[in-house]
Tab-separated table of C-alpha atoms in Angstrom:
chain	number	residue	atom	x	y	z
A	158	MET	CA	77.956	-2.821	-46.626
A	159	SER	CA	75.789	0.653	-47.282
A	160	GLU	CA	78.474	1.877	-49.430
A	161	GLN	CA	78.587	-1.217	-51.409
A	162	LEU	CA	74.413	-1.315	-51.795
A	163	GLY	CA	74.616	2.182	-52.925
A	164	ARG	CA	76.864	1.508	-55.649
A	165	VAL	CA	73.919	-1.006	-57.512
A	166	GLY	CA	72.795	0.712	-60.654
A	167	GLN	CA	74.484	1.800	-63.744
A	168	ASP	CA	78.026	1.155	-63.857
A	169	SER	CA	80.587	3.257	-66.717
A	170	SER	CA	79.717	0.704	-69.661
A	171	GLY	CA	75.802	1.556	-69.144
A	172	ARG	CA	75.178	-2.061	-67.307
A	173	ASN	CA	72.784	-2.115	-64.863
A	174	SER	CA	75.506	-4.105	-62.044
A	175	LEU	CA	77.006	-4.383	-58.614
A	176	ASN	CA	80.540	-4.714	-59.194
A	177	GLY	CA	79.571	-4.867	-62.928
A	178	GLU	CA	78.334	-8.558	-62.910
A	179	ILE	CA	75.304	-8.640	-60.970
A	180	GLY	CA	71.945	-7.256	-63.452
A	181	LEU	CA	68.735	-6.627	-62.403
A	182	THR	CA	67.400	-9.771	-62.931
A	183	ASN	CA	69.504	-11.518	-60.194
A	184	TRP	CA	69.670	-8.550	-57.896
A	185	HIS	CA	66.266	-8.799	-56.084
A	186	GLY	CA	67.456	-12.409	-55.177
A	187	TRP	CA	70.636	-11.154	-54.233
A	188	LYS	CA	68.636	-8.129	-52.179
A	189	GLU	CA	66.737	-10.838	-50.084
A	190	ARG	CA	70.009	-12.563	-49.393
A	191	PHE	CA	71.837	-9.368	-47.907
A	192	PHE	CA	68.703	-8.715	-46.083
A	193	TRP	CA	68.957	-11.941	-44.279
A	194	ALA	CA	72.525	-11.830	-43.978
A	195	GLY	CA	72.369	-8.444	-42.444
A	196	ALA	CA	69.578	-9.817	-39.879
A	197	VAL	CA	71.678	-12.585	-39.120
A	198	LEU	CA	74.688	-10.471	-38.271
A	199	ALA	CA	72.774	-7.678	-36.289
A	200	ALA	CA	71.169	-10.228	-34.189
A	201	GLY	CA	74.456	-11.781	-33.389
A	202	LEU	CA	75.644	-8.423	-32.558
A	203	PHE	CA	72.880	-7.103	-30.459
A	204	GLY	CA	72.652	-10.655	-28.884
A	205	TRP	CA	76.370	-10.000	-27.932
A	206	ALA	CA	75.509	-6.523	-26.615
A	207	GLY	CA	72.907	-7.185	-24.564
A	208	THR	CA	75.071	-10.175	-22.858
A	209	SER	CA	77.734	-8.009	-22.303
A	210	TRP	CA	75.559	-5.251	-20.789
A	211	ALA	CA	73.967	-7.334	-18.280
A	212	GLU	CA	75.637	-8.344	-15.006
A	213	THR	CA	74.660	-9.972	-11.820
A	214	VAL	CA	74.445	-7.391	-8.902
A	215	ASN	CA	74.147	-8.314	-5.303
A	216	VAL	CA	72.021	-6.429	-3.091
A	217	THR	CA	71.755	-7.030	0.397
A	218	LEU	CA	69.273	-4.985	2.665
A	219	SER	CA	69.071	-5.379	6.548
A	220	ALA	CA	66.143	-4.741	8.466
A	221	LYS	CA	67.137	-2.856	11.318
A	222	VAL	CA	65.442	-0.154	14.208
A	223	ALA	CA	67.958	3.132	13.803
A	224	THR	CA	67.025	6.354	15.451
A	225	VAL	CA	66.504	9.365	12.808
A	226	GLN	CA	65.564	12.969	12.564
A	227	VAL	CA	62.497	13.594	11.021
A	228	ALA	CA	62.233	17.346	11.974
A	229	ARG	CA	64.341	19.636	13.869
A	230	ASP	CA	62.457	19.011	17.006
A	231	ASP	CA	61.720	15.547	16.603
A	232	GLN	CA	63.902	12.703	16.850
A	233	ARG	CA	62.483	9.178	17.279
A	234	GLU	CA	63.074	5.205	16.591
A	235	ALA	CA	62.491	4.097	12.672
A	236	TRP	CA	62.390	0.747	11.109
A	237	THR	CA	64.574	0.955	8.431
A	238	PHE	CA	66.426	-0.736	5.831
A	239	ASN	CA	70.338	-0.320	6.461
A	240	GLY	CA	69.680	2.166	9.343
A	241	SER	CA	68.635	4.881	6.890
A	242	PHE	CA	65.304	6.621	6.209
A	243	PRO	CA	64.491	6.201	3.038
A	244	GLY	CA	66.745	3.253	2.500
A	245	PRO	CA	69.566	3.407	0.472
A	246	VAL	CA	68.823	3.978	-3.419
A	247	ILE	CA	69.328	0.538	-5.593
A	248	ARG	CA	70.729	1.414	-9.201
A	249	VAL	CA	71.117	-1.594	-11.424
A	250	LYS	CA	70.571	-1.419	-15.665
A	251	GLU	CA	68.403	-3.105	-17.547
A	252	GLY	CA	68.743	-6.812	-18.046
A	253	ASP	CA	70.460	-7.126	-14.921
A	254	ILE	CA	70.000	-10.050	-12.644
A	255	VAL	CA	69.745	-8.770	-9.008
A	256	HIS	CA	71.044	-11.603	-6.584
A	257	PHE	CA	69.110	-9.962	-3.328
A	258	THR	CA	69.635	-10.786	0.284
A	259	LEU	CA	67.017	-9.631	2.945
A	260	LYS	CA	68.746	-9.885	6.680
A	261	ASN	CA	66.253	-9.465	9.413
A	262	GLU	CA	68.337	-7.418	12.195
A	263	ALA	CA	65.411	-5.989	13.779
A	264	ASP	CA	63.013	-7.324	16.873
A	265	ARG	CA	59.962	-8.234	14.362
A	266	VAL	CA	59.069	-9.697	11.099
A	267	HIS	CA	59.903	-7.723	7.825
A	268	SER	CA	59.807	-8.232	4.311
A	269	ILE	CA	60.548	-6.914	1.067
A	270	ASP	CA	58.564	-5.883	-2.381
A	271	PHE	CA	60.242	-4.610	-5.254
A	272	HIS	CA	58.049	-2.873	-7.602
A	273	ALA	CA	60.809	-3.495	-10.542
A	274	ALA	CA	60.842	-7.348	-10.056
A	275	ARG	CA	58.349	-9.911	-11.717
A	276	THR	CA	58.668	-12.694	-9.305
A	277	PRO	CA	56.029	-14.684	-7.053
A	278	TRP	CA	54.851	-12.572	-4.128
A	279	ASP	CA	53.723	-16.107	-2.054
A	280	LYS	CA	57.665	-17.163	-2.631
A	281	HIS	CA	59.950	-14.191	-2.400
A	282	PHE	CA	57.784	-11.422	-0.629
A	283	GLN	CA	57.052	-13.212	2.233
A	284	GLY	CA	57.800	-12.222	6.048
A	285	ILE	CA	61.207	-13.337	7.669
A	286	ALA	CA	61.734	-13.726	11.327
A	287	SER	CA	64.202	-11.766	13.729
A	288	GLY	CA	67.725	-13.361	13.411
A	289	THR	CA	67.096	-14.690	9.740
A	290	GLU	CA	67.316	-14.246	6.449
A	291	THR	CA	66.390	-14.794	2.658
A	292	THR	CA	67.969	-14.700	-0.624
A	293	PHE	CA	66.304	-14.699	-4.151
A	294	THR	CA	67.136	-13.286	-7.775
A	295	TRP	CA	65.073	-11.226	-9.759
A	296	LYS	CA	65.759	-9.332	-13.351
A	297	ALA	CA	65.530	-6.053	-14.099
A	298	GLU	CA	63.633	-6.119	-17.099
A	299	TYR	CA	61.982	-2.342	-17.470
A	300	PRO	CA	63.926	0.515	-17.001
A	301	GLY	CA	62.846	3.385	-14.623
A	302	VAL	CA	62.379	4.502	-11.234
A	303	PHE	CA	60.920	2.084	-9.002
A	304	TYR	CA	59.698	1.877	-4.830
A	305	TYR	CA	60.559	-1.010	-2.887
A	306	HIS	CA	59.186	-1.540	0.781
A	307	CYS	CA	58.455	-3.709	3.258
A	308	GLY	CA	54.983	-5.441	2.740
A	309	THR	CA	54.725	-7.257	6.297
A	310	ASP	CA	51.319	-6.804	7.870
A	311	PRO	CA	50.158	-4.151	8.563
A	312	MET	CA	52.040	-2.777	5.573
A	313	ILE	CA	50.597	0.881	6.287
A	314	GLN	CA	52.841	0.778	9.497
A	315	HIS	CA	56.083	-0.584	8.348
A	316	ILE	CA	55.751	2.022	5.380
A	317	ALA	CA	55.243	4.612	7.765
A	318	ASN	CA	57.758	3.972	9.897
A	319	GLY	CA	60.447	4.385	7.172
A	320	MET	CA	60.762	0.647	5.264
A	321	PHE	CA	61.066	1.946	1.621
A	322	GLY	CA	63.393	2.920	-0.937
A	323	ALA	CA	64.221	3.604	-4.610
A	324	VAL	CA	65.392	1.242	-7.288
A	325	ILE	CA	66.861	3.155	-10.556
A	326	VAL	CA	67.037	0.849	-13.352
A	327	GLU	CA	69.138	2.492	-15.962
A	328	PRO	CA	67.999	2.063	-19.581
A	329	ARG	CA	69.935	-0.244	-22.022
A	330	ASN	CA	69.839	2.925	-24.382
A	331	PRO	CA	70.506	5.907	-21.683
A	332	LEU	CA	68.861	9.013	-21.941
A	333	VAL	CA	70.968	12.413	-22.460
A	334	LYS	CA	73.286	12.665	-19.486
A	335	ALA	CA	72.296	14.795	-16.557
A	336	ASP	CA	74.316	17.790	-15.104
A	337	ARG	CA	73.027	17.275	-11.827
A	338	GLU	CA	71.014	13.867	-10.604
A	339	TYR	CA	69.038	13.706	-7.449
A	340	VAL	CA	66.635	11.219	-5.765
A	341	ILE	CA	63.799	12.335	-3.716
A	342	VAL	CA	61.639	9.999	-1.809
A	343	GLN	CA	58.296	11.791	-0.357
A	344	SER	CA	56.738	9.948	2.244
A	345	GLU	CA	54.267	10.732	5.548
A	346	VAL	CA	55.342	10.744	9.076
A	347	TYR	CA	53.158	9.897	11.822
A	348	SER	CA	52.741	10.857	15.469
A	349	SER	CA	53.757	7.477	16.847
A	350	PRO	CA	54.971	4.149	14.973
A	351	PHE	CA	52.415	2.408	16.384
A	352	ASP	CA	49.150	4.713	15.809
A	353	VAL	CA	47.851	2.452	13.066
A	354	ASP	CA	44.427	4.129	13.757
A	355	ALA	CA	46.158	7.743	12.634
A	356	MET	CA	47.583	5.795	9.669
A	357	MET	CA	44.352	4.335	8.494
A	358	ALA	CA	42.938	7.857	8.774
A	359	GLY	CA	45.810	9.607	6.883
A	360	LYS	CA	46.468	12.033	9.306
A	361	PRO	CA	50.329	12.471	9.582
A	362	LYS	CA	52.249	14.877	11.434
A	363	PHE	CA	54.699	15.637	8.769
A	364	VAL	CA	55.083	14.838	4.850
A	365	VAL	CA	58.873	14.854	4.172
A	366	PHE	CA	61.295	14.784	1.140
A	367	ASN	CA	64.004	11.501	2.367
A	368	GLY	CA	62.919	11.479	5.497
A	369	ARG	CA	62.849	14.947	7.142
A	370	ALA	CA	60.379	17.979	7.128
A	371	ASN	CA	61.580	21.045	5.356
A	372	ARG	CA	64.962	19.191	4.627
A	373	TYR	CA	65.898	21.281	1.335
A	374	LEU	CA	64.939	24.634	2.808
A	375	ASP	CA	67.857	23.830	5.062
A	376	GLU	CA	70.033	22.052	2.669
A	377	PRO	CA	68.892	23.104	-0.868
A	378	LEU	CA	69.710	21.057	-3.611
A	379	VAL	CA	72.378	23.178	-6.068
A	380	ALA	CA	72.625	23.394	-9.722
A	381	LYS	CA	74.253	25.961	-12.281
A	382	PRO	CA	72.206	28.312	-14.431
A	383	GLY	CA	71.555	26.083	-17.817
A	384	GLU	CA	72.314	22.565	-16.491
A	385	LEU	CA	69.997	19.675	-17.052
A	386	ILE	CA	68.673	18.625	-13.534
A	387	ARG	CA	67.367	15.395	-13.363
A	388	LEU	CA	65.213	14.705	-10.254
A	389	HIS	CA	64.256	10.743	-9.875
A	390	VAL	CA	60.728	10.903	-7.603
A	391	ILE	CA	58.908	8.110	-5.891
A	392	ASN	CA	56.017	8.641	-3.789
A	393	ALA	CA	56.194	6.243	-0.658
A	394	GLY	CA	52.727	7.286	0.860
A	395	PRO	CA	51.442	5.213	2.734
A	396	ASN	CA	48.074	7.287	1.698
A	397	HIS	CA	48.613	10.744	0.129
A	398	PHE	CA	49.270	11.414	-3.508
A	399	SER	CA	51.915	13.714	-4.567
A	400	ALA	CA	51.332	16.763	-6.695
A	401	PHE	CA	55.144	17.203	-7.715
A	402	HIS	CA	55.989	20.898	-8.843
A	403	VAL	CA	58.761	23.420	-8.729
A	404	ILE	CA	57.686	26.906	-8.429
A	405	GLY	CA	59.587	28.993	-11.154
A	406	ALA	CA	60.109	26.033	-13.482
A	407	VAL	CA	58.656	24.213	-15.964
A	408	PHE	CA	59.510	20.253	-16.750
A	409	ASP	CA	60.979	19.828	-19.837
A	410	ARG	CA	60.388	16.101	-19.770
A	411	VAL	CA	58.525	14.024	-17.338
A	412	TYR	CA	59.269	9.938	-17.683
A	413	ALA	CA	56.041	8.235	-15.976
A	414	SER	CA	57.610	5.306	-13.729
A	415	GLY	CA	61.412	6.912	-15.154
A	416	ASN	CA	60.514	4.944	-18.758
A	417	PRO	CA	62.058	6.751	-21.413
A	418	LYS	CA	59.296	5.444	-23.266
A	419	ASN	CA	56.536	7.203	-20.972
A	420	VAL	CA	57.667	10.739	-21.875
A	421	GLU	CA	55.474	14.210	-21.786
A	422	TYR	CA	56.520	17.649	-22.239
A	423	GLY	CA	56.346	20.492	-20.806
A	424	ILE	CA	54.708	19.598	-17.587
A	425	GLN	CA	53.762	21.907	-14.849
A	426	THR	CA	52.677	19.608	-12.020
A	427	TYR	CA	52.716	16.000	-11.985
A	428	THR	CA	50.824	13.091	-9.817
A	429	LEU	CA	52.717	10.470	-8.098
A	430	PRO	CA	50.291	8.012	-6.588
A	431	PRO	CA	51.527	6.551	-3.225
A	432	GLY	CA	53.738	3.479	-4.731
A	433	GLY	CA	54.386	5.431	-7.782
A	434	GLY	CA	57.309	7.341	-9.399
A	435	ALA	CA	58.356	9.445	-12.079
A	436	THR	CA	61.596	10.674	-13.715
A	437	PHE	CA	61.853	14.986	-14.177
A	438	ASP	CA	64.350	16.715	-16.481
A	439	LEU	CA	64.376	20.386	-16.488
A	440	ILE	CA	66.411	23.182	-16.867
A	441	ILE	CA	66.647	26.735	-15.444
A	442	PRO	CA	67.946	29.129	-17.045
A	443	GLU	CA	68.424	32.092	-14.406
A	444	GLU	CA	70.198	32.316	-11.180
A	445	GLY	CA	67.978	32.278	-8.153
A	446	VAL	CA	65.906	30.024	-5.659
A	447	TYR	CA	63.007	27.678	-6.892
A	448	PRO	CA	61.080	26.058	-4.700
A	449	ILE	CA	60.018	22.182	-4.620
A	450	VAL	CA	56.874	21.203	-3.216
A	451	THR	CA	53.991	18.987	-3.416
A	452	HIS	CA	50.997	21.272	-4.741
A	453	SER	CA	48.941	19.276	-2.401
A	454	LEU	CA	49.349	22.400	-0.091
A	455	GLN	CA	48.756	20.735	3.473
A	456	ASP	CA	51.594	18.216	2.713
A	457	ALA	CA	53.960	21.019	1.319
A	458	LEU	CA	53.041	23.295	4.780
A	459	THR	CA	53.528	20.052	7.032
A	460	GLY	CA	57.465	19.625	5.721
A	461	ALA	CA	57.088	18.547	1.984
A	462	ILE	CA	58.836	21.503	0.762
A	463	GLY	CA	62.469	22.331	-0.408
A	464	ALA	CA	64.202	24.260	-2.958
A	465	ILE	CA	66.949	24.281	-5.909
A	466	ARG	CA	69.408	27.157	-5.482
A	467	VAL	CA	70.557	27.658	-9.142
A	468	ALA	CA	74.165	29.767	-9.002
A	469	SER	CA	77.009	30.218	-10.891
A	470	GLU	CA	79.939	28.207	-9.941
A	471	GLU	CA	81.658	31.142	-8.168
A	472	LYS	CA	78.421	31.824	-5.895
A	473	ALA	CA	77.793	28.691	-5.213
A	474	ALA	CA	81.361	27.806	-3.969
A	475	ALA	CA	81.115	31.212	-1.768
A	476	VAL	CA	77.441	29.795	-0.238
A	477	ASP	CA	78.943	26.149	0.191
A	478	ALA	CA	82.153	27.721	1.872
A	479	GLU	CA	79.669	29.508	4.456
A	480	ALA	CA	77.553	26.505	4.775
A	481	GLY	CA	79.493	23.668	5.155
A	482	GLU	CA	79.607	21.043	2.407
A	483	VAL	CA	76.114	18.754	2.500
A	484	GLY	CA	77.094	16.149	0.180
A	485	SER	CA	76.432	15.345	-3.955
A	486	ALA	CA	73.937	13.609	-5.669
A	487	PHE	CA	73.598	10.075	-4.648
A	488	GLU	CA	76.252	10.708	-1.997
A	489	THR	CA	75.321	9.513	1.685
A	490	GLY	CA	74.586	12.515	3.106
A	491	ALA	CA	72.323	15.556	3.085
A	492	ARG	CA	70.890	15.681	-0.322
A	493	THR	CA	69.891	12.154	-1.297
A	494	PRO	CA	70.075	8.453	0.067
A	495	GLY	CA	73.290	6.474	-0.243
A	496	VAL	CA	73.238	3.926	-3.253
A	497	ILE	CA	73.858	0.431	-3.165
A	498	GLY	CA	74.225	-1.960	-6.687
A	499	ARG	CA	75.999	-0.969	-9.727
A	500	ASN	CA	78.923	1.330	-9.346
A	501	GLY	CA	80.172	4.276	-11.649
A	502	LEU	CA	76.526	4.810	-12.937
């Protein structure tokens, strides 16, 4: 249609025409008809595309007690979703319908709270007893990186003991594909699972990335020079703000809540409140080690610190061969939590 409209004007005989027949007198009327015909066609196409894009995604989380290693010298029982600390990453696409089931396999009441969902708290986010389950659906209406957690009273205790994770809602119009993609969840670990007073005072024993103090000093994230690295970061709290920073780098783009419409450029440090998140894009041109920290240094020095190791393929292969494989982005293993939800994203 664009080529055809581009030919409106004088034909070889000097007449104002479209195909030599429609003069300027009638063109405005035809232009309006073309406009509305195009609008109807576009609406139909976009409606079809939107329908084909969305899927119903089945997601199940099980509340259960599991033994976890939160530091080299600290192994303990945690309250978890699916036995991992943090819980698995739930990954869907904008417009998807999430058919969610919560099973309580633990010894006390637990619940769920999805920050990505618009659904009644009094119907779907209520606690369920041990040995029971509940099911509901919600629509992933906004793209981004979102928090989920147990909301059972005292919520601070359930979150501090490990009942949280990340939801990634892929945008309908995808961001530029990253070469490396990682999920990092910052949280606080307290001396005892039952010391609610310490939790209320905000005095954790450790502050950790993905459930273990100094995790990514021992097992650095990896990238090659010049690659686009994408970090989806959630601050699970329950109390402390995160001042997320990569030493020796600048974030090319930061997307508040992971939403592509909320973009900022050239950011040095970004504040994440408890219950908040963001997506960070950065390119590191030179080989080297680039520490990841919260610039709230008390928290960094109690475990919220790691590194990105940037090396050529040959050097990275040599280091991996010496150290052993530690898992890839979104793979259950050392670097990031496992993923449930859509496959092949």
